[in-house]
Amino acid sequence: MTLLFKKYFKSLTLWADTFLNDMDLAKDVVQDFFYAIWRNKAYQSLHHEKLASYLFVSVKNLSFKKLAKKDVLRYSMDIEYFDQVSEDFESNKEAIVVEIMKEIENLPEKSREVVKCIYLKGMKYQEAAEELGVSVSTIKTHLVRSMKALRLKSEHLGDFFLLCFFQNK
Amino acid sequence: MKISDQQYSLILDYISGELEEQARNDVELWIKSSDENKRAYHKVLKKTLYTQWSLKDVSINQDLELKKFERRLHAKTRFLSYAAVAASILILISVSVSILLDHPKSELDRIVAENTTISPGERGAELILSTGEIIDINTSKSQVKESNGSVIQIDSVSGIDYKSASIGSTKQIYNTLKTARGREFNIILSDGTKVWLNAESELRYPVQFAGDTRQVYLKGEGYFDVKSDKDIPFLVNSGGHQVKVYGTQFCVNTYDEAYIQTVLVEGSIGLKSSAIAKESRLKPGDLAVVDLITGDLDIKQVNVRPYVAWKDGDFVFEDENLESIMRRLERWYDVKVFFMNPETKFFRFTGDMKRYSRVEDLLYFIEETSNAKFEIKDNAILIMKK
C-alpha cells in the first residue's frame, strides 16, 4: 500500500488539482481515495495493466464530484485531450520535469515570478498583480512572453511515446 | 502555425479561466473553426499543463503526505486491535491485519519501480585505443596490445600503466582516457608521469613519448605529478592554452568554458594563455586563471588544498559559492541541480568532507551551516532559501 502511495500520490494529486485548482483539496481527495482503496481492500482486484488508468479515472471522477456543475463545463470540451496530455506527461515525467524546471530557471526574474504565481500558486491575474505589485496587463505580457519562450523537446517526445504505447498494445 | 501575441494571450487567458462568458465563447469558436486552430490551442494547453504540473510536482512534499496517510492507517489498525482485545481474539486479528498489510506490498513490489537513490562517484573510465576501439575499464585486470606492439597494463584498482609497457615501434600513436560523470581514474604515462583524472574529463596522450617534447591534451580536470626531465619538457594543452612543466605537481581545471584554472602544488611551471602569448612562471601555491575570452591571465597565492583535495578523495570548500560547489557535486554524483531562488547561488560555504560519502550527508552539513535548504527528488537536487 505504501508503495502504491509512493508511486502514485504525486501524480494523482497533480491530476486532481488540474480540475480543482486547489492543492490542499486535491491532496485531501487523493488521501481519501487511497484510504478507501485500503479500507475496501480494492487493491486485491487491481490488475497490473489497468492499475494506472483505473487510478487516474477514479481521481478525475472524484474531482468532478467536488466541483460545481458550471466548472465541469469548462473542461468538457477538452477532457479527452487532458487525458492524453497526462498520459504523455506520466510516461516521461522525470525528463519533462527536469526540462521545464531548467527552462523556468532560465527565464528573467520577473517572468519567473509571474509564472510561479499563476501556475504554481494557481492565482488569478488580479491576485498575482497585487502580490507582485504590478498591473494585470504586465502580468499578461510576462505570461505570454514566458510561455512563448519555453521550448519543449518533449513536445515531440510525447508523440513518440504515444506511438510506442499503441504499438505495444 | 504562427499565431499573434494577442491570440496567444487570449488562449492563455482562456486556459487560466480569466475570460468573461462572451470572450470565452469567442475563443471556443475560434478553436473549433479549424483543425489548425485546434492544434495551436492544444499546443499551448499542453505547455501550460506541463508547466503547471512540473512546478507543482516539485512542490509536493511526498514524505509528509505519506506520514499523514500512514498515521491514518495505523489509527484504523489500533482500533481493530482494541476490538480484538475485547473479543479476546487479539492474535487472530493481528495476524489477519498483518497479512492484510503485507499482502499488497509483496504484490506491488513487482509493479512499483524502486526509488532511485543518488550514489557517489566511483573509479572507472573508458580507454580509447589508437584504432578507435573502446575498452570499458571496470573489470579487475587485463592487458591490451596496441597496434605498435606496446602492451598496456590495466588494473581497475591501481590504474593504467604505460611505464612498464614493453616498447613497441617508435611510431607516435595516441590513446585517450575518458571519464564519465561520477567516475574518476588514474594513469601512469610511459615516462613515469602520474595523472589523476576527475569526473567528466578526457586525457589524450601518446602510448610512447617520442621527440623533443612530451605533449598531452586535457579536457575537464586533471592532477599531474610529472617526472622531471630537463631536456624533454612536458606540455599540457587544453584549447589554445598551454602549461609548460619543469618537474612538478599541479592541477588543471577546464570545466568552465570561460576560463581555465591551474594551481601549482610543487615545483615550477610556465603558462601560456595562447600559442603566441608570453610565458608566465608560477610559484608553488599560485593559482592562475586564464580568461579564455579576453586571454587575460590572473595569478594569485591561494591555499591549494580546496583545488586538489579531490585527488585524495576529499571535498574541500573554502568560502566557495554554492553555485560552484553544486557544479562540482553535479559531476561527481551525476545529478541535476536547480536553484529555485537565484540568490542562493551566491551563498558561501566552507567545509571539508569525504568525497565518497552519501550526497545527503554532504547537503546536511551545508544546510546546517548556511541559509540554503535542499530537497532531493529522484535524480535532481533543488536548492531553496531557508
JSON list of C-alpha atoms in Angstrom, two decimals, chain B residues 47-231:
[
{"chain": "B", "resi": 47, "resn": "LYS", "atom": "CA", "xyz": [2.68, 23.63, -22.45]},
{"chain": "B", "resi": 48, "resn": "THR", "atom": "CA", "xyz": [0.72, 25.25, -19.64]},
{"chain": "B", "resi": 49, "resn": "LEU", "atom": "CA", "xyz": [-0.28, 21.88, -18.22]},
{"chain": "B", "resi": 50, "resn": "TYR", "atom": "CA", "xyz": [3.31, 20.65, -18.31]},
{"chain": "B", "resi": 51, "resn": "THR", "atom": "CA", "xyz": [4.49, 23.84, -16.66]},
{"chain": "B", "resi": 52, "resn": "GLN", "atom": "CA", "xyz": [1.81, 23.68, -14.00]},
{"chain": "B", "resi": 53, "resn": "TRP", "atom": "CA", "xyz": [2.42, 20.01, -13.25]},
{"chain": "B", "resi": 54, "resn": "SER", "atom": "CA", "xyz": [6.18, 20.32, -13.18]},
{"chain": "B", "resi": 55, "resn": "LEU", "atom": "CA", "xyz": [6.13, 23.26, -10.79]},
{"chain": "B", "resi": 56, "resn": "LYS", "atom": "CA", "xyz": [3.61, 21.61, -8.52]},
{"chain": "B", "resi": 57, "resn": "ASP", "atom": "CA", "xyz": [5.25, 18.21, -8.72]},
{"chain": "B", "resi": 58, "resn": "VAL", "atom": "CA", "xyz": [8.39, 19.70, -7.27]},
{"chain": "B", "resi": 59, "resn": "SER", "atom": "CA", "xyz": [6.43, 21.50, -4.57]},
{"chain": "B", "resi": 60, "resn": "ILE", "atom": "CA", "xyz": [4.61, 18.49, -3.12]},
{"chain": "B", "resi": 61, "resn": "ASN", "atom": "CA", "xyz": [6.27, 17.06, -0.05]},
{"chain": "B", "resi": 62, "resn": "GLN", "atom": "CA", "xyz": [5.58, 13.39, -0.58]},
{"chain": "B", "resi": 63, "resn": "ASP", "atom": "CA", "xyz": [7.17, 12.18, 2.66]},
{"chain": "B", "resi": 64, "resn": "LEU", "atom": "CA", "xyz": [4.91, 14.41, 4.71]},
{"chain": "B", "resi": 65, "resn": "GLU", "atom": "CA", "xyz": [1.83, 13.17, 2.89]},
{"chain": "B", "resi": 66, "resn": "LEU", "atom": "CA", "xyz": [2.93, 9.59, 3.29]},
{"chain": "B", "resi": 67, "resn": "LYS", "atom": "CA", "xyz": [3.31, 10.06, 7.05]},
{"chain": "B", "resi": 68, "resn": "LYS", "atom": "CA", "xyz": [-0.17, 11.53, 7.19]},
{"chain": "B", "resi": 69, "resn": "PHE", "atom": "CA", "xyz": [-1.51, 8.57, 5.29]},
{"chain": "B", "resi": 70, "resn": "GLU", "atom": "CA", "xyz": [0.29, 6.02, 7.44]},
{"chain": "B", "resi": 71, "resn": "ARG", "atom": "CA", "xyz": [-0.97, 7.67, 10.62]},
{"chain": "B", "resi": 72, "resn": "ARG", "atom": "CA", "xyz": [-4.45, 7.21, 9.28]},
{"chain": "B", "resi": 73, "resn": "LEU", "atom": "CA", "xyz": [-3.88, 3.56, 8.50]},
{"chain": "B", "resi": 74, "resn": "HIS", "atom": "CA", "xyz": [-2.42, 2.97, 11.95]},
{"chain": "B", "resi": 75, "resn": "ALA", "atom": "CA", "xyz": [-5.33, 4.66, 13.64]},
{"chain": "B", "resi": 76, "resn": "LYS", "atom": "CA", "xyz": [-7.53, 2.16, 11.90]},
{"chain": "B", "resi": 77, "resn": "THR", "atom": "CA", "xyz": [-5.27, -0.75, 12.87]},
{"chain": "B", "resi": 78, "resn": "ARG", "atom": "CA", "xyz": [-5.23, 0.34, 16.51]},
{"chain": "B", "resi": 79, "resn": "PHE", "atom": "CA", "xyz": [-8.98, 0.48, 16.53]},
{"chain": "B", "resi": 80, "resn": "LEU", "atom": "CA", "xyz": [-9.13, -3.08, 15.22]},
{"chain": "B", "resi": 81, "resn": "SER", "atom": "CA", "xyz": [-6.69, -4.17, 17.92]},
{"chain": "B", "resi": 82, "resn": "TYR", "atom": "CA", "xyz": [-8.81, -2.78, 20.74]},
{"chain": "B", "resi": 83, "resn": "ALA", "atom": "CA", "xyz": [-11.83, -4.53, 19.36]},
{"chain": "B", "resi": 84, "resn": "ALA", "atom": "CA", "xyz": [-9.75, -7.65, 19.23]},
{"chain": "B", "resi": 85, "resn": "VAL", "atom": "CA", "xyz": [-8.82, -7.44, 22.88]},
{"chain": "B", "resi": 86, "resn": "ALA", "atom": "CA", "xyz": [-12.45, -7.08, 23.77]},
{"chain": "B", "resi": 87, "resn": "ALA", "atom": "CA", "xyz": [-13.30, -10.15, 21.83]},
{"chain": "B", "resi": 88, "resn": "SER", "atom": "CA", "xyz": [-10.22, -11.99, 23.12]},
{"chain": "B", "resi": 89, "resn": "ILE", "atom": "CA", "xyz": [-9.15, -12.87, 19.66]},
{"chain": "B", "resi": 90, "resn": "LEU", "atom": "CA", "xyz": [-6.25, -10.50, 19.55]},
{"chain": "B", "resi": 91, "resn": "ILE", "atom": "CA", "xyz": [-3.87, -12.92, 17.94]},
{"chain": "B", "resi": 92, "resn": "LEU", "atom": "CA", "xyz": [-6.23, -13.91, 15.20]},
{"chain": "B", "resi": 93, "resn": "ILE", "atom": "CA", "xyz": [-6.95, -10.33, 14.21]},
{"chain": "B", "resi": 94, "resn": "SER", "atom": "CA", "xyz": [-3.41, -9.07, 14.39]},
{"chain": "B", "resi": 95, "resn": "VAL", "atom": "CA", "xyz": [-2.35, -11.92, 12.17]},
{"chain": "B", "resi": 96, "resn": "SER", "atom": "CA", "xyz": [-5.05, -11.02, 9.70]},
{"chain": "B", "resi": 97, "resn": "VAL", "atom": "CA", "xyz": [-4.12, -7.37, 9.90]},
{"chain": "B", "resi": 98, "resn": "SER", "atom": "CA", "xyz": [-0.53, -8.14, 9.20]},
{"chain": "B", "resi": 99, "resn": "ILE", "atom": "CA", "xyz": [-1.49, -10.30, 6.27]},
{"chain": "B", "resi": 100, "resn": "LEU", "atom": "CA", "xyz": [-3.73, -7.56, 5.07]},
{"chain": "B", "resi": 101, "resn": "LEU", "atom": "CA", "xyz": [-0.94, -5.03, 5.32]},
{"chain": "B", "resi": 102, "resn": "ASP", "atom": "CA", "xyz": [1.70, -7.28, 3.84]},
{"chain": "B", "resi": 103, "resn": "HIS", "atom": "CA", "xyz": [-0.28, -8.67, 1.04]},
{"chain": "B", "resi": 104, "resn": "PRO", "atom": "CA", "xyz": [-0.45, -5.65, -1.26]},
{"chain": "B", "resi": 105, "resn": "LYS", "atom": "CA", "xyz": [3.16, -4.89, -0.56]},
{"chain": "B", "resi": 106, "resn": "SER", "atom": "CA", "xyz": [4.50, -8.15, -1.90]},
{"chain": "B", "resi": 107, "resn": "GLU", "atom": "CA", "xyz": [2.21, -7.94, -4.88]},
{"chain": "B", "resi": 108, "resn": "LEU", "atom": "CA", "xyz": [3.03, -4.37, -5.66]},
{"chain": "B", "resi": 109, "resn": "ASP", "atom": "CA", "xyz": [6.73, -4.82, -5.23]},
{"chain": "B", "resi": 110, "resn": "ARG", "atom": "CA", "xyz": [6.84, -6.12, -8.72]},
{"chain": "B", "resi": 111, "resn": "ILE", "atom": "CA", "xyz": [4.69, -3.36, -10.11]},
{"chain": "B", "resi": 112, "resn": "VAL", "atom": "CA", "xyz": [6.35, -0.44, -8.46]},
{"chain": "B", "resi": 113, "resn": "ALA", "atom": "CA", "xyz": [9.72, 0.69, -9.63]},
{"chain": "B", "resi": 114, "resn": "GLU", "atom": "CA", "xyz": [12.21, 1.10, -6.80]},
{"chain": "B", "resi": 115, "resn": "ASN", "atom": "CA", "xyz": [13.15, 4.59, -5.74]},
{"chain": "B", "resi": 116, "resn": "THR", "atom": "CA", "xyz": [16.30, 5.77, -7.37]},
{"chain": "B", "resi": 117, "resn": "THR", "atom": "CA", "xyz": [18.97, 6.92, -4.99]},
{"chain": "B", "resi": 118, "resn": "ILE", "atom": "CA", "xyz": [21.88, 9.16, -5.70]},
{"chain": "B", "resi": 119, "resn": "SER", "atom": "CA", "xyz": [25.19, 7.43, -5.25]},
{"chain": "B", "resi": 120, "resn": "PRO", "atom": "CA", "xyz": [28.65, 8.95, -5.10]},
{"chain": "B", "resi": 121, "resn": "GLY", "atom": "CA", "xyz": [31.04, 8.54, -7.97]},
{"chain": "B", "resi": 122, "resn": "GLU", "atom": "CA", "xyz": [33.41, 5.60, -8.30]},
{"chain": "B", "resi": 123, "resn": "ARG", "atom": "CA", "xyz": [36.51, 4.52, -10.14]},
{"chain": "B", "resi": 124, "resn": "GLY", "atom": "CA", "xyz": [36.09, 3.76, -13.78]},
{"chain": "B", "resi": 125, "resn": "ALA", "atom": "CA", "xyz": [36.85, 5.07, -17.26]},
{"chain": "B", "resi": 126, "resn": "GLU", "atom": "CA", "xyz": [36.90, 4.32, -20.93]},
{"chain": "B", "resi": 127, "resn": "LEU", "atom": "CA", "xyz": [40.15, 3.76, -22.74]},
{"chain": "B", "resi": 128, "resn": "ILE", "atom": "CA", "xyz": [40.08, 4.61, -26.43]},
{"chain": "B", "resi": 129, "resn": "LEU", "atom": "CA", "xyz": [42.88, 2.93, -28.38]},
{"chain": "B", "resi": 130, "resn": "SER", "atom": "CA", "xyz": [44.58, 4.28, -31.48]},
{"chain": "B", "resi": 131, "resn": "THR", "atom": "CA", "xyz": [42.36, 2.04, -33.57]},
{"chain": "B", "resi": 132, "resn": "GLY", "atom": "CA", "xyz": [39.26, 3.65, -32.13]},
{"chain": "B", "resi": 133, "resn": "GLU", "atom": "CA", "xyz": [38.41, 0.56, -30.11]},
{"chain": "B", "resi": 134, "resn": "ILE", "atom": "CA", "xyz": [36.82, 1.43, -26.77]},
{"chain": "B", "resi": 135, "resn": "ILE", "atom": "CA", "xyz": [37.66, -0.55, -23.66]},
{"chain": "B", "resi": 136, "resn": "ASP", "atom": "CA", "xyz": [35.41, -0.17, -20.66]},
{"chain": "B", "resi": 137, "resn": "ILE", "atom": "CA", "xyz": [37.54, -0.32, -17.55]},
{"chain": "B", "resi": 138, "resn": "ASN", "atom": "CA", "xyz": [35.53, -1.89, -14.78]},
{"chain": "B", "resi": 139, "resn": "THR", "atom": "CA", "xyz": [36.79, -5.44, -14.60]},
{"chain": "B", "resi": 140, "resn": "SER", "atom": "CA", "xyz": [39.71, -6.18, -12.32]},
{"chain": "B", "resi": 141, "resn": "LYS", "atom": "CA", "xyz": [42.75, -6.69, -14.52]},
{"chain": "B", "resi": 142, "resn": "SER", "atom": "CA", "xyz": [43.61, -7.01, -18.15]},
{"chain": "B", "resi": 143, "resn": "GLN", "atom": "CA", "xyz": [46.27, -6.46, -20.75]},
{"chain": "B", "resi": 144, "resn": "VAL", "atom": "CA", "xyz": [45.76, -4.74, -24.05]},
{"chain": "B", "resi": 145, "resn": "LYS", "atom": "CA", "xyz": [48.09, -4.86, -27.01]},
{"chain": "B", "resi": 146, "resn": "GLU", "atom": "CA", "xyz": [48.33, -1.68, -29.04]},
{"chain": "B", "resi": 147, "resn": "SER", "atom": "CA", "xyz": [48.88, -1.56, -32.79]},
{"chain": "B", "resi": 148, "resn": "ASN", "atom": "CA", "xyz": [52.56, -0.61, -32.34]},
{"chain": "B", "resi": 149, "resn": "GLY", "atom": "CA", "xyz": [53.19, -3.67, -30.19]},
{"chain": "B", "resi": 150, "resn": "SER", "atom": "CA", "xyz": [53.09, -2.00, -26.77]},
{"chain": "B", "resi": 151, "resn": "VAL", "atom": "CA", "xyz": [51.33, -3.98, -24.06]},
{"chain": "B", "resi": 152, "resn": "ILE", "atom": "CA", "xyz": [49.28, -1.86, -21.68]},
{"chain": "B", "resi": 153, "resn": "GLN", "atom": "CA", "xyz": [48.54, -2.99, -18.13]},
{"chain": "B", "resi": 154, "resn": "ILE", "atom": "CA", "xyz": [45.03, -2.14, -16.96]},
{"chain": "B", "resi": 155, "resn": "ASP", "atom": "CA", "xyz": [44.05, -2.61, -13.35]},
{"chain": "B", "resi": 156, "resn": "SER", "atom": "CA", "xyz": [40.80, -1.14, -12.10]},
{"chain": "B", "resi": 157, "resn": "VAL", "atom": "CA", "xyz": [42.31, -0.63, -8.64]},
{"chain": "B", "resi": 158, "resn": "SER", "atom": "CA", "xyz": [45.76, 0.74, -9.32]},
{"chain": "B", "resi": 159, "resn": "GLY", "atom": "CA", "xyz": [45.01, 2.31, -12.71]},
{"chain": "B", "resi": 160, "resn": "ILE", "atom": "CA", "xyz": [46.57, 2.07, -16.14]},
{"chain": "B", "resi": 161, "resn": "ASP", "atom": "CA", "xyz": [50.31, 1.70, -16.52]},
{"chain": "B", "resi": 162, "resn": "TYR", "atom": "CA", "xyz": [52.21, 2.56, -19.68]},
{"chain": "B", "resi": 163, "resn": "LYS", "atom": "CA", "xyz": [55.57, 2.74, -17.96]},
{"chain": "B", "resi": 164, "resn": "SER", "atom": "CA", "xyz": [56.06, -0.97, -17.80]},
{"chain": "B", "resi": 165, "resn": "ALA", "atom": "CA", "xyz": [54.67, -1.39, -21.29]},
{"chain": "B", "resi": 166, "resn": "SER", "atom": "CA", "xyz": [57.17, -3.20, -23.42]},
{"chain": "B", "resi": 167, "resn": "ILE", "atom": "CA", "xyz": [58.46, -0.83, -26.04]},
{"chain": "B", "resi": 168, "resn": "GLY", "atom": "CA", "xyz": [56.99, -1.29, -29.46]},
{"chain": "B", "resi": 169, "resn": "SER", "atom": "CA", "xyz": [57.93, 0.69, -32.51]},
{"chain": "B", "resi": 170, "resn": "THR", "atom": "CA", "xyz": [58.61, 4.41, -32.06]},
{"chain": "B", "resi": 171, "resn": "LYS", "atom": "CA", "xyz": [55.70, 5.38, -34.26]},
{"chain": "B", "resi": 172, "resn": "GLN", "atom": "CA", "xyz": [53.66, 8.01, -32.40]},
{"chain": "B", "resi": 173, "resn": "ILE", "atom": "CA", "xyz": [50.19, 6.65, -31.62]},
{"chain": "B", "resi": 174, "resn": "TYR", "atom": "CA", "xyz": [47.68, 8.16, -29.21]},
{"chain": "B", "resi": 175, "resn": "ASN", "atom": "CA", "xyz": [45.32, 6.74, -26.60]},
{"chain": "B", "resi": 176, "resn": "THR", "atom": "CA", "xyz": [42.53, 8.63, -24.87]},
{"chain": "B", "resi": 177, "resn": "LEU", "atom": "CA", "xyz": [41.36, 8.06, -21.34]},
{"chain": "B", "resi": 178, "resn": "LYS", "atom": "CA", "xyz": [37.83, 9.31, -20.75]},
{"chain": "B", "resi": 179, "resn": "THR", "atom": "CA", "xyz": [35.83, 9.51, -17.53]},
{"chain": "B", "resi": 180, "resn": "ALA", "atom": "CA", "xyz": [32.06, 9.93, -17.45]},
{"chain": "B", "resi": 181, "resn": "ARG", "atom": "CA", "xyz": [30.15, 11.93, -14.86]},
{"chain": "B", "resi": 182, "resn": "GLY", "atom": "CA", "xyz": [30.55, 10.24, -11.49]},
{"chain": "B", "resi": 183, "resn": "ARG", "atom": "CA", "xyz": [33.78, 8.50, -12.46]},
{"chain": "B", "resi": 184, "resn": "GLU", "atom": "CA", "xyz": [37.48, 9.08, -11.78]},
{"chain": "B", "resi": 185, "resn": "PHE", "atom": "CA", "xyz": [40.61, 7.22, -12.76]},
{"chain": "B", "resi": 186, "resn": "ASN", "atom": "CA", "xyz": [44.38, 7.43, -12.73]},
{"chain": "B", "resi": 187, "resn": "ILE", "atom": "CA", "xyz": [47.16, 6.54, -15.09]},
{"chain": "B", "resi": 188, "resn": "ILE", "atom": "CA", "xyz": [50.94, 6.31, -15.33]},
{"chain": "B", "resi": 189, "resn": "LEU", "atom": "CA", "xyz": [52.29, 7.53, -18.67]},
{"chain": "B", "resi": 190, "resn": "SER", "atom": "CA", "xyz": [55.25, 5.94, -20.41]},
{"chain": "B", "resi": 191, "resn": "ASP", "atom": "CA", "xyz": [57.70, 8.47, -18.89]},
{"chain": "B", "resi": 192, "resn": "GLY", "atom": "CA", "xyz": [56.50, 7.69, -15.35]},
{"chain": "B", "resi": 193, "resn": "THR", "atom": "CA", "xyz": [54.31, 10.81, -15.03]},
{"chain": "B", "resi": 194, "resn": "LYS", "atom": "CA", "xyz": [51.22, 10.15, -12.94]},
{"chain": "B", "resi": 195, "resn": "VAL", "atom": "CA", "xyz": [47.86, 11.68, -13.86]},
{"chain": "B", "resi": 196, "resn": "TRP", "atom": "CA", "xyz": [44.61, 11.63, -11.88]},
{"chain": "B", "resi": 197, "resn": "LEU", "atom": "CA", "xyz": [41.56, 12.32, -13.99]},
{"chain": "B", "resi": 198, "resn": "ASN", "atom": "CA", "xyz": [38.45, 13.78, -12.34]},
{"chain": "B", "resi": 199, "resn": "ALA", "atom": "CA", "xyz": [34.85, 13.14, -13.44]},
{"chain": "B", "resi": 200, "resn": "GLU", "atom": "CA", "xyz": [33.72, 14.09, -16.95]},
{"chain": "B", "resi": 201, "resn": "SER", "atom": "CA", "xyz": [37.24, 14.57, -18.24]},
{"chain": "B", "resi": 202, "resn": "GLU", "atom": "CA", "xyz": [39.45, 13.41, -21.06]},
{"chain": "B", "resi": 203, "resn": "LEU", "atom": "CA", "xyz": [43.19, 12.98, -21.47]},
{"chain": "B", "resi": 204, "resn": "ARG", "atom": "CA", "xyz": [44.83, 12.26, -24.83]},
{"chain": "B", "resi": 205, "resn": "TYR", "atom": "CA", "xyz": [48.45, 11.12, -24.78]},
{"chain": "B", "resi": 206, "resn": "PRO", "atom": "CA", "xyz": [50.95, 9.12, -26.83]},
{"chain": "B", "resi": 207, "resn": "VAL", "atom": "CA", "xyz": [51.45, 5.48, -25.89]},
{"chain": "B", "resi": 208, "resn": "GLN", "atom": "CA", "xyz": [55.22, 6.15, -26.01]},
{"chain": "B", "resi": 209, "resn": "PHE", "atom": "CA", "xyz": [56.61, 9.66, -25.77]},
{"chain": "B", "resi": 210, "resn": "ALA", "atom": "CA", "xyz": [58.98, 10.45, -28.61]},
{"chain": "B", "resi": 211, "resn": "GLY", "atom": "CA", "xyz": [60.71, 13.54, -29.94]},
{"chain": "B", "resi": 212, "resn": "ASP", "atom": "CA", "xyz": [61.89, 16.59, -28.00]},
{"chain": "B", "resi": 213, "resn": "THR", "atom": "CA", "xyz": [58.66, 17.36, -26.09]},
{"chain": "B", "resi": 214, "resn": "ARG", "atom": "CA", "xyz": [56.13, 15.34, -24.12]},
{"chain": "B", "resi": 215, "resn": "GLN", "atom": "CA", "xyz": [52.69, 16.63, -25.08]},
{"chain": "B", "resi": 216, "resn": "VAL", "atom": "CA", "xyz": [49.29, 15.65, -23.70]},
{"chain": "B", "resi": 217, "resn": "TYR", "atom": "CA", "xyz": [45.82, 17.11, -24.25]},
{"chain": "B", "resi": 218, "resn": "LEU", "atom": "CA", "xyz": [43.32, 17.67, -21.44]},
{"chain": "B", "resi": 219, "resn": "LYS", "atom": "CA", "xyz": [39.61, 18.36, -21.19]},
{"chain": "B", "resi": 220, "resn": "GLY", "atom": "CA", "xyz": [37.93, 18.62, -17.79]},
{"chain": "B", "resi": 221, "resn": "GLU", "atom": "CA", "xyz": [40.16, 18.34, -14.76]},
{"chain": "B", "resi": 222, "resn": "GLY", "atom": "CA", "xyz": [43.40, 16.52, -14.15]},
{"chain": "B", "resi": 223, "resn": "TYR", "atom": "CA", "xyz": [46.08, 16.42, -11.47]},
{"chain": "B", "resi": 224, "resn": "PHE", "atom": "CA", "xyz": [49.61, 15.88, -12.76]},
{"chain": "B", "resi": 225, "resn": "ASP", "atom": "CA", "xyz": [52.68, 14.58, -10.98]},
{"chain": "B", "resi": 226, "resn": "VAL", "atom": "CA", "xyz": [55.26, 15.00, -13.72]},
{"chain": "B", "resi": 227, "resn": "LYS", "atom": "CA", "xyz": [58.51, 13.07, -13.91]},
{"chain": "B", "resi": 228, "resn": "SER", "atom": "CA", "xyz": [61.24, 15.64, -14.25]},
{"chain": "B", "resi": 229, "resn": "ASP", "atom": "CA", "xyz": [63.32, 15.65, -17.42]},
{"chain": "B", "resi": 230, "resn": "LYS", "atom": "CA", "xyz": [65.11, 18.91, -18.22]},
{"chain": "B", "resi": 231, "resn": "ASP", "atom": "CA", "xyz": [65.81, 18.00, -21.81]}
]
